[in-house]
Amino acid sequence: MSQAPALQPAQKRLLVPKAPVVVLAGHSLFCLTLEGELKRVDEAEARGLVQRHMPIVCNAPQIAARLKLDRLPAYDVLELFAFVNPGTFCVPTPRGLTKALGLFEPESPEDQCTGLRDAIRHLLADLGAVGRVEKSDPAGLAALMGLMGSANDEPHAANGWPWADSVLAALGRTDTPPTRGEMKVAAKIWDKLPEWAVHAPEPAAGHVGVADAEVEDRLTQLLLRQKKEDRPQQREYARNLAAAFAPCNEEGETHVVLAEAGTGTGKTLGYLSPATVWAEKNGGPVWVSTFTRNLQRQVDAELEKLYDDPVTKARKVVTRKGRENYLCLLNLEDAAQGQGVAISDVNATAFGLMARWAAVTEDGDLAGKDFPGWLAGLMGWQRMAGFADKRGECIYTACPHFNKCFIEKSIRKAKRADIVIANHALVMHQTAVTGPEDVLPARYIFDEGHHLFEAADSAFDAQLNGQWTSDLRRWLLGTETGQKTRARGIKRRIEDLIAGEDENMAHVEAIQEAARSLPGPQWRQRMGEGQPKGVTEQFLLLCRQQVYARTKDHGGYYSLETATLPAIPGLFEAASALQAKLTELQKPMMALIRALQQKLEDEAETLDTGQRERITFIRNSLYRRAHYELGGWIEMLKALKEERPENCVDWLEVTRADGKDYDAGFYRYYVDPAKVFAEQLKPHAHGVVITSATLRDASDEDAEGWKSPKSRTGFEVLSTPGAGNSFHVASPFNYKEQTRVLVVGDVSKDNPGEVAAAFRELFRASQGGALGIFTAVQRLRSVHEKILQPLENEGLHLYAQHVDPLDTGTLIDIFREEENACLLGTDATRDGIDVPGRSLRLVVYDRVPWPRPTILHKARRNHFGKGLDDMLTRFKLKQAYGRLIRRSDDKGVFVMLDGALPSRLLSAFPEGVEVQRIGLKEAIALTKEFLKD
C-alpha cells in the first residue's frame, strides 16, 4: 500500500492510491493503467492484472465473480463511500456513485475510470472537511480496521483495510495515529447510542369516524406539499375508504373495504389521507401493511411531506418488521471481540462498516431505507446475517444493550405512533400467535392486497423438516460445536431466574434430554450418507426415500414431492416413534410455562421489572415453540395414518436449492390460509382496507371480477354483513395509446435457441430498457448465456437475477438508473417494482406462467374450482404488464413468446388494448417503430 510522507500534526492530505482502475461496463472489463492507458481486457488478462496490483474498483465482489475469483483484494470505492457516508444510498456503479456525490456522470469506460478517482478525492475531502459532524470516530475505526486482520500487528498494515492510510491522512492523523485505547473506545459504538424512553401505557383509541370533508382536506394538504396534480380518481378513492374508519355499533362488527385502484390513481396518498386523520382524532395507530420493501419505503417517503419536521415524523411514523431484520447490538459487540475479526481483514472491514452505520441509522433495520442493499454484498451475506438475531437467541432484559435495542425501540414506538408501516409477514405472524385475550391493533390497511393469500400461506404452514427441527434443538440446547458462541440453550437463558427451584430445574433437564432426539450438527451430511442419528433423522430419511421412490426427475432444478399415502414400509413406525419423542419434549416445556406463569403471580411483590420482562419473554417464546411448532408436528404425525383435517393438505418433499438436495420433510398447508388469517384477525379488527391495483379477475362467470378477491383475501370472513363494501377506480392512464400487447406465435417455446434469438432481437429493437421474465431459472440462465455477448457488442448491458452476484433490489436499482440496460428475472422482478420512464419500455415473457401442478395446488383447484389456474395466470400477466406504465408519458410494449396463450386470459389486459397475434419478424418491427421516439 502506498504510504503518505511525514505530515505535521493535524495536517490533512488527500491520499489517492497509486493503482490501476478496473471497471465492469455491463459484462466487459476495462482497465486504466498506471501509465494512463485505457484498454479493454479479457477475463484472463484482468485476472493476472489484479493479482499483480491491488486495483481501484467499484463493487469488488461483483468483479470477483466476473473473474471467477473467490475474493478480490482491492481499493473498493463503495467501501470508502459506505465509510464516509454511512446510511446513504447510491447505485453501486461508477455512474451511480459519481451521481450520488454530485460529480460529472461518466458515460464511457474511460470516464468511469477517471470518475472513480474523482470520487475518491471527493470522499476524502468530505471526510476531512472542517465542521463535519460525526456520530462515530472515523479515525479510531479506520485504524482498527487497518490493524485487525493484519499479518504484522501494525496499524493500517498491508493485510488490513486498504483505505486506512487514506482515511487517516484525510483526518490529519498520519503522524499521530489513534492509540489502541482510542480504537477500543471507537469500536464500542453501542455506548454512543441513545436509550429508548419508557412511557406509561397508552389509553385505548377512540371511535370517532372520519368525514368525507376531512379526507378531502387532508388529501389537498398532501398534494400541495408534494406539488402533485389533483386527480378526480384519487379523491373518489380516498373518500370511499373512509367507510373502513367508521365506529363499530355492534359486538363483533368489522368494517371492511375492498378497493381496486388502477396504476396511477395515487393509492398511497389516497389511503394515508383517512388513516392519518383517524389516527390524530382517536389517538390510536393505523397499521399499513405491504408485501414488498419498495412499497414500505414509498409509504414512508410520502409521509415525510405530511410530517416535514423529522422529530415529529419519528414520533408519528414507525416501520415495524420481524426481529430478524434488525441489527443486534450484542451480536455487534461479539463480532468486535471475536477472533474472526482479529484474524480476518474481511471481517474487520465488515465490522467497521457496520459500526459506522449503527451510529447513524434511524431504526437499525438491516433491510430499511438507510441500509443500502449492496452493503450486505460487500460485507458478505453470512457475515451480514451474523449481525442480526436470525435464530431467536435474544436474551431480552439480560442483554447489556437492552435499553438501546433497536427492536425494543421499534416495538415501543409503534404503541404510540399514528402510522405503523409493517409487512404482511409480520402482521400474519402476530395474528397467528395471538390468543383471543391478547390485544392487537384495530385498524389496518393492507396494500398489495393480492398477496395476502400468499403471505398467509407462509404464516400458517407447518414444516416438519431438518431445518426447522434442528433450529428448535439449537434454541433449546445452545451450541454443540465446541466453538465460542453466544448461542444459549434454555438452561443458560433461565437458570438464574429459577436458581434453587428443584422442580423447575428438573423441567429444564427433561427438556434438554428430550431435545437431543432432534437433528444435531452435521445432520445434512448424515442424511446424504444415509446414516441417520436419532428418531427425527430416521423419519426424515424415510420421507426422502418415499419421495425418491415415487418421482422420476431426480436431477431437476425444482423440489420433489409425493403424497403421504400409501406409506413405504417403516414410515408409520418411524412417525409413531417421533410423535412419542415430540410429546416427551412438549410435556416439560408446557410444565415450565405454567411454572413461570405461576412465578409471575406468586412473586409479584419481589420480582423487579427486568426479571418480570425476562420471565414473560421466555414464557412466550417457550409457548410459541411448544404449542404451535411441536403441537403442529404432533398433530401431523397423528394424522399420517388417520384422516387429515379437511381444510389441510399434507405431503412429503425433498427441498432442492440450485439443483441439489437441501432438506427433506413432512409438510402441511391450509387449503385456504386467508380464511384462517381472517378468523384469527376478526376478533381484534374494527376496520380493514384491502387494496391493490390488481384485485379483480373478470371471467365469463363473474364479469365484475369481485368473486375471487373476496374469497382469497378473507373479505367474506372479516366483513360483517352490511358493513363491508368493494369498489373500483380506473387508472387515469391511456393504455390503448401508451402500450402495445403482442403474442408471438412462430417461436418454439421449447427450443432454447429460438427463444434466446427472440429475446436478443426484441431487446435490440427496443435498444434496451427491457425486462425479460422467465417461469424457470434454468431457461433464464440459458438465454442469458446466449444473448450476453451480442447485446454487449451493441452497448446494451445485460443483468440477470440468479446469475449476477447482486440482490434483486440492487439489480433493479441499476436497471432503473441505466436507461438502456436489460434485465432478466423471475417472479421477484414481476411484482411490485417501480421503474418509471424509458428505463422500462419493453416486457418480454418467455411463456404462459401457468401455476406449477403441485399437490397443494391440486387441492386448491378442487376447492376453489377449475378457474383457479386461469385466475392465477391472469394475475401474473397483469402484474407483468403493469410494470410498463408508471406515469402519464410512459410508453411500452408487452410481448408474450408463447402462441398458446388462450384468448380467455386476455382479460388480464386493460379494456380497449388490442392484443395482436403476430410473428416474430412483425413483433420486432412493431416494437422498433412504437418505441423509436
PDB file of N, CA, C and O in Angstrom, residues 865-925:
ATOM      1  N   GLY A 865     -62.210 -24.316  -7.516  1.00  0.00           N
ATOM      2  CA  GLY A 865     -62.787 -24.517  -8.837  1.00  0.00           C
ATOM      3  C   GLY A 865     -61.731 -24.530  -9.930  1.00  0.00           C
ATOM      4  O   GLY A 865     -60.596 -24.079  -9.757  1.00  0.00           O
ATOM      5  N   LYS A 866     -62.110 -25.049 -11.087  1.00  0.00           N
ATOM      6  CA  LYS A 866     -61.170 -25.194 -12.196  1.00  0.00           C
ATOM      7  C   LYS A 866     -60.688 -23.854 -12.739  1.00  0.00           C
ATOM      8  O   LYS A 866     -59.669 -23.784 -13.413  1.00  0.00           O
ATOM      9  N   GLY A 867     -61.414 -22.790 -12.449  1.00  0.00           N
ATOM     10  CA  GLY A 867     -60.986 -21.475 -12.922  1.00  0.00           C
ATOM     11  C   GLY A 867     -59.789 -20.917 -12.179  1.00  0.00           C
ATOM     12  O   GLY A 867     -59.282 -19.844 -12.528  1.00  0.00           O
ATOM     13  N   LEU A 868     -59.295 -21.632 -11.151  1.00  0.00           N
ATOM     14  CA  LEU A 868     -58.177 -21.131 -10.364  1.00  0.00           C
ATOM     15  C   LEU A 868     -56.919 -20.953 -11.216  1.00  0.00           C
ATOM     16  O   LEU A 868     -56.217 -19.941 -11.089  1.00  0.00           O
ATOM     17  N   ASP A 869     -56.631 -21.911 -12.093  1.00  0.00           N
ATOM     18  CA  ASP A 869     -55.445 -21.808 -12.934  1.00  0.00           C
ATOM     19  C   ASP A 869     -55.477 -20.537 -13.770  1.00  0.00           C
ATOM     20  O   ASP A 869     -54.495 -19.789 -13.845  1.00  0.00           O
ATOM     21  N   ASP A 870     -56.610 -20.301 -14.408  1.00  0.00           N
ATOM     22  CA  ASP A 870     -56.746 -19.109 -15.251  1.00  0.00           C
ATOM     23  C   ASP A 870     -56.594 -17.834 -14.427  1.00  0.00           C
ATOM     24  O   ASP A 870     -55.934 -16.876 -14.846  1.00  0.00           O
ATOM     25  N   MET A 871     -57.220 -17.811 -13.267  1.00  0.00           N
ATOM     26  CA  MET A 871     -57.185 -16.615 -12.432  1.00  0.00           C
ATOM     27  C   MET A 871     -55.750 -16.282 -12.001  1.00  0.00           C
ATOM     28  O   MET A 871     -55.295 -15.142 -12.116  1.00  0.00           O
ATOM     29  N   LEU A 872     -55.021 -17.286 -11.514  1.00  0.00           N
ATOM     30  CA  LEU A 872     -53.652 -17.049 -11.067  1.00  0.00           C
ATOM     31  C   LEU A 872     -52.767 -16.598 -12.222  1.00  0.00           C
ATOM     32  O   LEU A 872     -51.894 -15.735 -12.053  1.00  0.00           O
ATOM     33  N   THR A 873     -52.997 -17.166 -13.396  1.00  0.00           N
ATOM     34  CA  THR A 873     -52.189 -16.790 -14.559  1.00  0.00           C
ATOM     35  C   THR A 873     -52.511 -15.371 -15.010  1.00  0.00           C
ATOM     36  O   THR A 873     -51.607 -14.600 -15.361  1.00  0.00           O
ATOM     37  N   ARG A 874     -53.795 -15.012 -14.984  1.00  0.00           N
ATOM     38  CA  ARG A 874     -54.153 -13.630 -15.361  1.00  0.00           C
ATOM     39  C   ARG A 874     -53.519 -12.633 -14.416  1.00  0.00           C
ATOM     40  O   ARG A 874     -53.063 -11.555 -14.828  1.00  0.00           O
ATOM     41  N   PHE A 875     -53.461 -12.960 -13.131  1.00  0.00           N
ATOM     42  CA  PHE A 875     -52.842 -12.037 -12.179  1.00  0.00           C
ATOM     43  C   PHE A 875     -51.358 -11.843 -12.482  1.00  0.00           C
ATOM     44  O   PHE A 875     -50.832 -10.736 -12.382  1.00  0.00           O
ATOM     45  N   LYS A 876     -50.671 -12.910 -12.844  1.00  0.00           N
ATOM     46  CA  LYS A 876     -49.254 -12.779 -13.189  1.00  0.00           C
ATOM     47  C   LYS A 876     -49.070 -11.915 -14.433  1.00  0.00           C
ATOM     48  O   LYS A 876     -48.155 -11.099 -14.506  1.00  0.00           O
ATOM     49  N   LEU A 877     -49.942 -12.089 -15.404  1.00  0.00           N
ATOM     50  CA  LEU A 877     -49.872 -11.266 -16.614  1.00  0.00           C
ATOM     51  C   LEU A 877     -50.174  -9.806 -16.292  1.00  0.00           C
ATOM     52  O   LEU A 877     -49.520  -8.888 -16.801  1.00  0.00           O
ATOM     53  N   LYS A 878     -51.174  -9.579 -15.417  1.00  0.00           N
ATOM     54  CA  LYS A 878     -51.499  -8.205 -15.010  1.00  0.00           C
ATOM     55  C   LYS A 878     -50.312  -7.529 -14.342  1.00  0.00           C
ATOM     56  O   LYS A 878     -49.988  -6.378 -14.621  1.00  0.00           O
ATOM     57  N   GLN A 879     -49.674  -8.258 -13.439  1.00  0.00           N
ATOM     58  CA  GLN A 879     -48.544  -7.694 -12.720  1.00  0.00           C
ATOM     59  C   GLN A 879     -47.398  -7.371 -13.669  1.00  0.00           C
ATOM     60  O   GLN A 879     -46.760  -6.315 -13.566  1.00  0.00           O
ATOM     61  N   ALA A 880     -47.108  -8.267 -14.594  1.00  0.00           N
ATOM     62  CA  ALA A 880     -46.019  -8.036 -15.537  1.00  0.00           C
ATOM     63  C   ALA A 880     -46.330  -6.851 -16.456  1.00  0.00           C
ATOM     64  O   ALA A 880     -45.488  -5.967 -16.656  1.00  0.00           O
ATOM     65  N   TYR A 881     -47.530  -6.830 -16.998  1.00  0.00           N
ATOM     66  CA  TYR A 881     -47.936  -5.721 -17.865  1.00  0.00           C
ATOM     67  C   TYR A 881     -47.931  -4.394 -17.095  1.00  0.00           C
ATOM     68  O   TYR A 881     -47.550  -3.349 -17.632  1.00  0.00           O
ATOM     69  N   GLY A 882     -48.319  -4.448 -15.825  1.00  0.00           N
ATOM     70  CA  GLY A 882     -48.401  -3.240 -15.013  1.00  0.00           C
ATOM     71  C   GLY A 882     -47.073  -2.577 -14.740  1.00  0.00           C
ATOM     72  O   GLY A 882     -47.021  -1.422 -14.298  1.00  0.00           O
ATOM     73  N   ARG A 883     -45.951  -3.279 -15.006  1.00  0.00           N
ATOM     74  CA  ARG A 883     -44.632  -2.644 -14.808  1.00  0.00           C
ATOM     75  C   ARG A 883     -44.360  -1.590 -15.866  1.00  0.00           C
ATOM     76  O   ARG A 883     -43.526  -0.699 -15.661  1.00  0.00           O
ATOM     77  N   LEU A 884     -45.057  -1.656 -17.018  1.00  0.00           N
ATOM     78  CA  LEU A 884     -44.708  -0.806 -18.157  1.00  0.00           C
ATOM     79  C   LEU A 884     -45.057   0.660 -17.965  1.00  0.00           C
ATOM     80  O   LEU A 884     -44.250   1.540 -18.263  1.00  0.00           O
ATOM     81  N   ILE A 885     -46.251   0.939 -17.507  1.00  0.00           N
ATOM     82  CA  ILE A 885     -46.735   2.320 -17.460  1.00  0.00           C
ATOM     83  C   ILE A 885     -46.849   2.758 -16.009  1.00  0.00           C
ATOM     84  O   ILE A 885     -47.715   2.310 -15.268  1.00  0.00           O
ATOM     85  N   ARG A 886     -45.949   3.664 -15.611  1.00  0.00           N
ATOM     86  CA  ARG A 886     -45.926   4.156 -14.236  1.00  0.00           C
ATOM     87  C   ARG A 886     -46.232   5.648 -14.165  1.00  0.00           C
ATOM     88  O   ARG A 886     -46.401   6.198 -13.076  1.00  0.00           O
ATOM     89  N   ARG A 887     -46.271   6.326 -15.329  1.00  0.00           N
ATOM     90  CA  ARG A 887     -46.635   7.740 -15.351  1.00  0.00           C
ATOM     91  C   ARG A 887     -47.238   8.066 -16.709  1.00  0.00           C
ATOM     92  O   ARG A 887     -47.180   7.265 -17.650  1.00  0.00           O
ATOM     93  N   SER A 888     -47.795   9.235 -16.818  1.00  0.00           N
ATOM     94  CA  SER A 888     -48.643   9.562 -17.976  1.00  0.00           C
ATOM     95  C   SER A 888     -47.891   9.637 -19.293  1.00  0.00           C
ATOM     96  O   SER A 888     -48.502   9.502 -20.358  1.00  0.00           O
ATOM     97  N   ASP A 889     -46.562   9.863 -19.267  1.00  0.00           N
ATOM     98  CA  ASP A 889     -45.826   9.973 -20.528  1.00  0.00           C
ATOM     99  C   ASP A 889     -45.031   8.714 -20.862  1.00  0.00           C
ATOM    100  O   ASP A 889     -44.217   8.705 -21.779  1.00  0.00           O
ATOM    101  N   ASP A 890     -45.269   7.614 -20.139  1.00  0.00           N
ATOM    102  CA  ASP A 890     -44.582   6.357 -20.445  1.00  0.00           C
ATOM    103  C   ASP A 890     -45.183   5.708 -21.688  1.00  0.00           C
ATOM    104  O   ASP A 890     -46.377   5.870 -21.983  1.00  0.00           O
ATOM    105  N   LYS A 891     -44.351   4.935 -22.393  1.00  0.00           N
ATOM    106  CA  LYS A 891     -44.804   4.081 -23.491  1.00  0.00           C
ATOM    107  C   LYS A 891     -44.158   2.716 -23.305  1.00  0.00           C
ATOM    108  O   LYS A 891     -43.030   2.631 -22.813  1.00  0.00           O
ATOM    109  N   GLY A 892     -44.856   1.655 -23.725  1.00  0.00           N
ATOM    110  CA  GLY A 892     -44.268   0.348 -23.537  1.00  0.00           C
ATOM    111  C   GLY A 892     -44.914  -0.731 -24.381  1.00  0.00           C
ATOM    112  O   GLY A 892     -46.071  -0.620 -24.787  1.00  0.00           O
ATOM    113  N   VAL A 893     -44.135  -1.788 -24.616  1.00  0.00           N
ATOM    114  CA  VAL A 893     -44.596  -2.947 -25.387  1.00  0.00           C
ATOM    115  C   VAL A 893     -44.503  -4.193 -24.505  1.00  0.00           C
ATOM    116  O   VAL A 893     -43.476  -4.420 -23.849  1.00  0.00           O
ATOM    117  N   PHE A 894     -45.562  -4.985 -24.497  1.00  0.00           N
ATOM    118  CA  PHE A 894     -45.597  -6.256 -23.780  1.00  0.00           C
ATOM    119  C   PHE A 894     -45.621  -7.378 -24.809  1.00  0.00           C
ATOM    120  O   PHE A 894     -46.486  -7.390 -25.706  1.00  0.00           O
ATOM    121  N   VAL A 895     -44.672  -8.314 -24.709  1.00  0.00           N
ATOM    122  CA  VAL A 895     -44.572  -9.415 -25.668  1.00  0.00           C
ATOM    123  C   VAL A 895     -44.651 -10.746 -24.940  1.00  0.00           C
ATOM    124  O   VAL A 895     -43.920 -10.977 -23.969  1.00  0.00           O
ATOM    125  N   MET A 896     -45.524 -11.620 -25.409  1.00  0.00           N
ATOM    126  CA  MET A 896     -45.606 -12.992 -24.916  1.00  0.00           C
ATOM    127  C   MET A 896     -45.054 -13.907 -25.993  1.00  0.00           C
ATOM    128  O   MET A 896     -45.588 -13.963 -27.111  1.00  0.00           O
ATOM    129  N   LEU A 897     -43.954 -14.622 -25.675  1.00  0.00           N
ATOM    130  CA  LEU A 897     -43.325 -15.514 -26.654  1.00  0.00           C
ATOM    131  C   LEU A 897     -43.944 -16.910 -26.601  1.00  0.00           C
ATOM    132  O   LEU A 897     -43.226 -17.909 -26.603  1.00  0.00           O
ATOM    133  N   ASP A 898     -45.229 -16.964 -26.512  1.00  0.00           N
ATOM    134  CA  ASP A 898     -45.921 -18.243 -26.411  1.00  0.00           C
ATOM    135  C   ASP A 898     -47.261 -18.103 -27.113  1.00  0.00           C
ATOM    136  O   ASP A 898     -48.211 -17.505 -26.573  1.00  0.00           O
ATOM    137  N   GLY A 899     -47.332 -18.653 -28.338  1.00  0.00           N
ATOM    138  CA  GLY A 899     -48.560 -18.535 -29.117  1.00  0.00           C
ATOM    139  C   GLY A 899     -49.721 -19.291 -28.531  1.00  0.00           C
ATOM    140  O   GLY A 899     -50.869 -19.118 -28.967  1.00  0.00           O
ATOM    141  N   ALA A 900     -49.462 -20.131 -27.516  1.00  0.00           N
ATOM    142  CA  ALA A 900     -50.533 -20.911 -26.894  1.00  0.00           C
ATOM    143  C   ALA A 900     -51.278 -20.127 -25.825  1.00  0.00           C
ATOM    144  O   ALA A 900     -52.081 -20.704 -25.082  1.00  0.00           O
ATOM    145  N   LEU A 901     -51.039 -18.825 -25.707  1.00  0.00           N
ATOM    146  CA  LEU A 901     -51.769 -18.011 -24.729  1.00  0.00           C
ATOM    147  C   LEU A 901     -53.251 -18.019 -25.079  1.00  0.00           C
ATOM    148  O   LEU A 901     -53.657 -17.498 -26.120  1.00  0.00           O
ATOM    149  N   PRO A 902     -54.116 -18.602 -24.226  1.00  0.00           N
ATOM    150  CA  PRO A 902     -55.544 -18.701 -24.561  1.00  0.00           C
ATOM    151  C   PRO A 902     -56.231 -17.329 -24.572  1.00  0.00           C
ATOM    152  O   PRO A 902     -55.881 -16.444 -23.785  1.00  0.00           O
ATOM    153  N   SER A 903     -57.212 -17.198 -25.423  1.00  0.00           N
ATOM    154  CA  SER A 903     -57.937 -15.927 -25.519  1.00  0.00           C
ATOM    155  C   SER A 903     -58.652 -15.582 -24.219  1.00  0.00           C
ATOM    156  O   SER A 903     -58.830 -14.408 -23.888  1.00  0.00           O
ATOM    157  N   ARG A 904     -59.046 -16.584 -23.451  1.00  0.00           N
ATOM    158  CA  ARG A 904     -59.767 -16.314 -22.201  1.00  0.00           C
ATOM    159  C   ARG A 904     -58.886 -15.620 -21.158  1.00  0.00           C
ATOM    160  O   ARG A 904     -59.389 -15.101 -20.163  1.00  0.00           O
ATOM    161  N   LEU A 905     -57.554 -15.621 -21.368  1.00  0.00           N
ATOM    162  CA  LEU A 905     -56.651 -14.940 -20.439  1.00  0.00           C
ATOM    163  C   LEU A 905     -56.411 -13.484 -20.819  1.00  0.00           C
ATOM    164  O   LEU A 905     -55.772 -12.748 -20.060  1.00  0.00           O
ATOM    165  N   LEU A 906     -56.917 -13.062 -21.984  1.00  0.00           N
ATOM    166  CA  LEU A 906     -56.623 -11.716 -22.463  1.00  0.00           C
ATOM    167  C   LEU A 906     -57.343 -10.633 -21.670  1.00  0.00           C
ATOM    168  O   LEU A 906     -57.020  -9.454 -21.791  1.00  0.00           O
ATOM    169  N   SER A 907     -58.300 -11.032 -20.820  1.00  0.00           N
ATOM    170  CA  SER A 907     -58.950 -10.040 -19.958  1.00  0.00           C
ATOM    171  C   SER A 907     -57.997  -9.519 -18.896  1.00  0.00           C
ATOM    172  O   SER A 907     -58.330  -8.600 -18.148  1.00  0.00           O
ATOM    173  N   ALA A 908     -56.781 -10.086 -18.833  1.00  0.00           N
ATOM    174  CA  ALA A 908     -55.766  -9.572 -17.921  1.00  0.00           C
ATOM    175  C   ALA A 908     -55.317  -8.173 -18.325  1.00  0.00           C
ATOM    176  O   ALA A 908     -54.825  -7.415 -17.489  1.00  0.00           O
ATOM    177  N   PHE A 909     -55.501  -7.830 -19.602  1.00  0.00           N
ATOM    178  CA  PHE A 909     -55.058  -6.530 -20.090  1.00  0.00           C
ATOM    179  C   PHE A 909     -56.213  -5.530 -20.070  1.00  0.00           C
ATOM    180  O   PHE A 909     -57.378  -5.911 -20.163  1.00  0.00           O
ATOM    181  N   PRO A 910     -55.910  -4.250 -19.930  1.00  0.00           N
ATOM    182  CA  PRO A 910     -56.969  -3.238 -19.796  1.00  0.00           C
ATOM    183  C   PRO A 910     -57.921  -3.227 -20.985  1.00  0.00           C
ATOM    184  O   PRO A 910     -57.533  -3.531 -22.126  1.00  0.00           O
ATOM    185  N   GLU A 911     -59.156  -2.872 -20.699  1.00  0.00           N
ATOM    186  CA  GLU A 911     -60.167  -2.789 -21.734  1.00  0.00           C
ATOM    187  C   GLU A 911     -59.746  -1.769 -22.785  1.00  0.00           C
ATOM    188  O   GLU A 911     -59.267  -0.683 -22.473  1.00  0.00           O
ATOM    189  N   GLY A 912     -59.906  -2.126 -24.034  1.00  0.00           N
ATOM    190  CA  GLY A 912     -59.550  -1.219 -25.128  1.00  0.00           C
ATOM    191  C   GLY A 912     -58.184  -1.465 -25.714  1.00  0.00           C
ATOM    192  O   GLY A 912     -57.863  -0.985 -26.804  1.00  0.00           O
ATOM    193  N   VAL A 913     -57.335  -2.222 -25.004  1.00  0.00           N
ATOM    194  CA  VAL A 913     -55.996  -2.521 -25.513  1.00  0.00           C
ATOM    195  C   VAL A 913     -56.089  -3.707 -26.469  1.00  0.00           C
ATOM    196  O   VAL A 913     -56.540  -4.789 -26.094  1.00  0.00           O
ATOM    197  N   GLU A 914     -55.660  -3.508 -27.714  1.00  0.00           N
ATOM    198  CA  GLU A 914     -55.720  -4.565 -28.717  1.00  0.00           C
ATOM    199  C   GLU A 914     -54.562  -5.541 -28.511  1.00  0.00           C
ATOM    200  O   GLU A 914     -53.412  -5.141 -28.371  1.00  0.00           O
ATOM    201  N   VAL A 915     -54.885  -6.826 -28.498  1.00  0.00           N
ATOM    202  CA  VAL A 915     -53.864  -7.857 -28.408  1.00  0.00           C
ATOM    203  C   VAL A 915     -53.622  -8.408 -29.804  1.00  0.00           C
ATOM    204  O   VAL A 915     -54.525  -8.977 -30.424  1.00  0.00           O
ATOM    205  N   GLN A 916     -52.407  -8.232 -30.314  1.00  0.00           N
ATOM    206  CA  GLN A 916     -52.090  -8.637 -31.677  1.00  0.00           C
ATOM    207  C   GLN A 916     -51.327  -9.960 -31.673  1.00  0.00           C
ATOM    208  O   GLN A 916     -50.297 -10.081 -31.026  1.00  0.00           O
ATOM    209  N   ARG A 917     -51.833 -10.932 -32.408  1.00  0.00           N
ATOM    210  CA  ARG A 917     -51.153 -12.212 -32.576  1.00  0.00           C
ATOM    211  C   ARG A 917     -50.390 -12.164 -33.886  1.00  0.00           C
ATOM    212  O   ARG A 917     -50.986 -12.176 -34.970  1.00  0.00           O
ATOM    213  N   ILE A 918     -49.073 -12.094 -33.802  1.00  0.00           N
ATOM    214  CA  ILE A 918     -48.244 -11.885 -34.983  1.00  0.00           C
ATOM    215  C   ILE A 918     -46.995 -12.757 -34.899  1.00  0.00           C
ATOM    216  O   ILE A 918     -46.764 -13.451 -33.913  1.00  0.00           O
ATOM    217  N   GLY A 919     -46.182 -12.708 -35.959  1.00  0.00           N
ATOM    218  CA  GLY A 919     -44.925 -13.435 -35.983  1.00  0.00           C
ATOM    219  C   GLY A 919     -43.805 -12.613 -35.365  1.00  0.00           C
ATOM    220  O   GLY A 919     -43.944 -11.403 -35.120  1.00  0.00           O
ATOM    221  N   LEU A 920     -42.666 -13.260 -35.142  1.00  0.00           N
ATOM    222  CA  LEU A 920     -41.540 -12.581 -34.506  1.00  0.00           C
ATOM    223  C   LEU A 920     -41.037 -11.416 -35.347  1.00  0.00           C
ATOM    224  O   LEU A 920     -40.729 -10.348 -34.804  1.00  0.00           O
ATOM    225  N   LYS A 921     -40.946 -11.604 -36.646  1.00  0.00           N
ATOM    226  CA  LYS A 921     -40.457 -10.534 -37.517  1.00  0.00           C
ATOM    227  C   LYS A 921     -41.314  -9.285 -37.364  1.00  0.00           C
ATOM    228  O   LYS A 921     -40.792  -8.166 -37.217  1.00  0.00           O
ATOM    229  N   GLU A 922     -42.635  -9.459 -37.405  1.00  0.00           N
ATOM    230  CA  GLU A 922     -43.538  -8.312 -37.261  1.00  0.00           C
ATOM    231  C   GLU A 922     -43.429  -7.710 -35.858  1.00  0.00           C
ATOM    232  O   GLU A 922     -43.505  -6.485 -35.698  1.00  0.00           O
ATOM    233  N   ALA A 923     -43.257  -8.551 -34.845  1.00  0.00           N
ATOM    234  CA  ALA A 923     -43.145  -8.044 -33.481  1.00  0.00           C
ATOM    235  C   ALA A 923     -41.900  -7.177 -33.309  1.00  0.00           C
ATOM    236  O   ALA A 923     -41.932  -6.134 -32.638  1.00  0.00           O
ATOM    237  N   ILE A 924     -40.795  -7.599 -33.911  1.00  0.00           N
ATOM    238  CA  ILE A 924     -39.559  -6.824 -33.833  1.00  0.00           C
ATOM    239  C   ILE A 924     -39.740  -5.469 -34.507  1.00  0.00           C
ATOM    240  O   ILE A 924     -39.368  -4.430 -33.952  1.00  0.00           O
ATOM    241  N   ALA A 925     -40.351  -5.486 -35.705  1.00  0.00           N
ATOM    242  CA  ALA A 925     -40.558  -4.229 -36.438  1.00  0.00           C
ATOM    243  C   ALA A 925     -41.510  -3.299 -35.692  1.00  0.00           C
ATOM    244  O   ALA A 925     -41.279  -2.091 -35.597  1.00  0.00           O
TER     245      ALA A 925
END
